[in-house]
Amino acid sequence: MGEKNIKSIINMMTRKHGYLLENITSKNSSSDLWTISKGINGTQYRLIFMTERNVNQLLQYEIPDDKNNIYILFSEGEFNKKESMESLSINNLLDKPLIRVNVLDKKVNYSENVNLQVVQELASVMTNTNLRSNSEKTNIKDRPLITIAIITINVVMYLITAYFSYSYASGSLFNSDTNVLVLLGAKVNTLITQGQYFRLISCMFLHGGIVHLCVNMYSLYAIGPMVENVYGKLKYIGIYFVSGICASIFSYVFSTSVSIGASGAIFGLLGAVLVFAIKSKGKTGNEFIRSILSVIFINIFIGATLPNIDNFAHVGGLLGGMIISYLATFKSGV
């Protein structure tokens, strides 16, 4: 489990915070250290990842001192265990910049000579990465079942749309026919005005083509599990549907076009992540907040500049997600 945790952390650190992978091989060339590096305020830092199991192998490596080395040790117990301290002493780590990650309690402890930006970036990544200890078993409750269920519903609805579009209308398996979309529940203002309010929800599960579906489902899979983990499954369902309905209402009020897609609800999930980042600023740090804001602004800009994109729905979903998640509490332990 230790190496799996390290891989997850390194992957997120490189993607979200701009770290670069490095390679340090042991003296006998039989193994490699998990290391990444980055320049911070003109100074180069190297992060060296270890577990309690392989910390004693550290002496096998010739670690260069061309950068400020920070050692990150993953453990599953308390930070002050006698045997752990002895291990750190043997490997000359007690006086070096050291960050300890307690996987079991999801805590971070660091020495005074560690760059605080590194600590904040590591903490923000840990908040959004599912770390597991060897003593933890994969529980079905921990899986993103709601996200998987929502994706499944969207895929099934697309298959139904594609079948009718190909068999009975002018569409194809890859592009949905507008009349079929209207028949299955697209947002149509005149029909909603006549009392077909179900369209405010049903339009969330319809897509105009295979590319439209794949982009939205990829986005949902990328961000949905995080919201599901932070807020819990029931609140996640509430955030998703409230966001989607708000998106449909905004589209109904400000746009007369036929509208479909899950993107409004997905923007609501982005809003929920932003609220979580702001409320948990002490854990996630400013960098995570700026990252989420940049994603939101970039997507709104794309929606405003490209044709056939209902940006009113995006804004409505974002505001709905922020409001409902602000009123919600996080899941215990987050």
Short mmCIF file of C-alpha atoms in Angstrom, two decimals, residues 227 231 235 238-247 264-276 314-328:
data_model
loop_
_atom_site.label_atom_id
_atom_site.label_comp_id
_atom_site.label_asym_id
_atom_site.label_seq_id
_atom_site.Cartn_x
_atom_site.Cartn_y
_atom_site.Cartn_z
CA VAL A 227 -17.10 15.58 -4.14
CA TYR A 231 -19.54 15.48 1.23
CA LYS A 235 -25.23 15.15 -0.03
CA GLY A 238 -28.33 16.61 -3.53
CA ILE A 239 -25.51 18.82 -4.83
CA TYR A 240 -25.63 17.18 -8.26
CA PHE A 241 -29.38 17.46 -8.76
CA VAL A 242 -29.75 20.94 -7.25
CA SER A 243 -26.92 22.15 -9.48
CA GLY A 244 -28.48 20.53 -12.54
CA ILE A 245 -31.92 21.99 -11.83
CA CYS A 246 -30.44 25.46 -11.23
CA ALA A 247 -28.62 25.13 -14.54
CA GLY A 264 -24.50 22.36 -15.71
CA ALA A 265 -24.50 19.79 -12.90
CA ILE A 266 -20.75 19.24 -13.37
CA PHE A 267 -20.18 22.98 -12.96
CA GLY A 268 -22.10 22.63 -9.71
CA LEU A 269 -19.60 20.00 -8.57
CA LEU A 270 -16.80 22.43 -9.40
CA GLY A 271 -18.57 24.99 -7.23
CA ALA A 272 -18.76 22.43 -4.41
CA VAL A 273 -15.01 21.78 -4.66
CA LEU A 274 -14.34 25.53 -4.56
CA VAL A 275 -16.45 25.90 -1.41
CA PHE A 276 -14.61 22.98 0.17
CA HIS A 314 -23.03 26.56 -16.68
CA VAL A 315 -23.29 29.71 -14.57
CA GLY A 316 -26.57 28.56 -13.02
CA GLY A 317 -25.10 25.16 -12.15
CA LEU A 318 -21.99 26.73 -10.67
CA LEU A 319 -23.98 29.11 -8.44
CA GLY A 320 -26.39 26.35 -7.43
CA GLY A 321 -23.54 24.03 -6.50
CA MET A 322 -21.79 26.72 -4.46
CA ILE A 323 -24.94 27.65 -2.55
CA ILE A 324 -26.07 24.12 -1.69
CA SER A 325 -22.55 22.96 -0.77
CA TYR A 326 -22.01 26.05 1.39
CA LEU A 327 -25.06 24.98 3.43
CA ALA A 328 -23.84 21.36 3.62
#
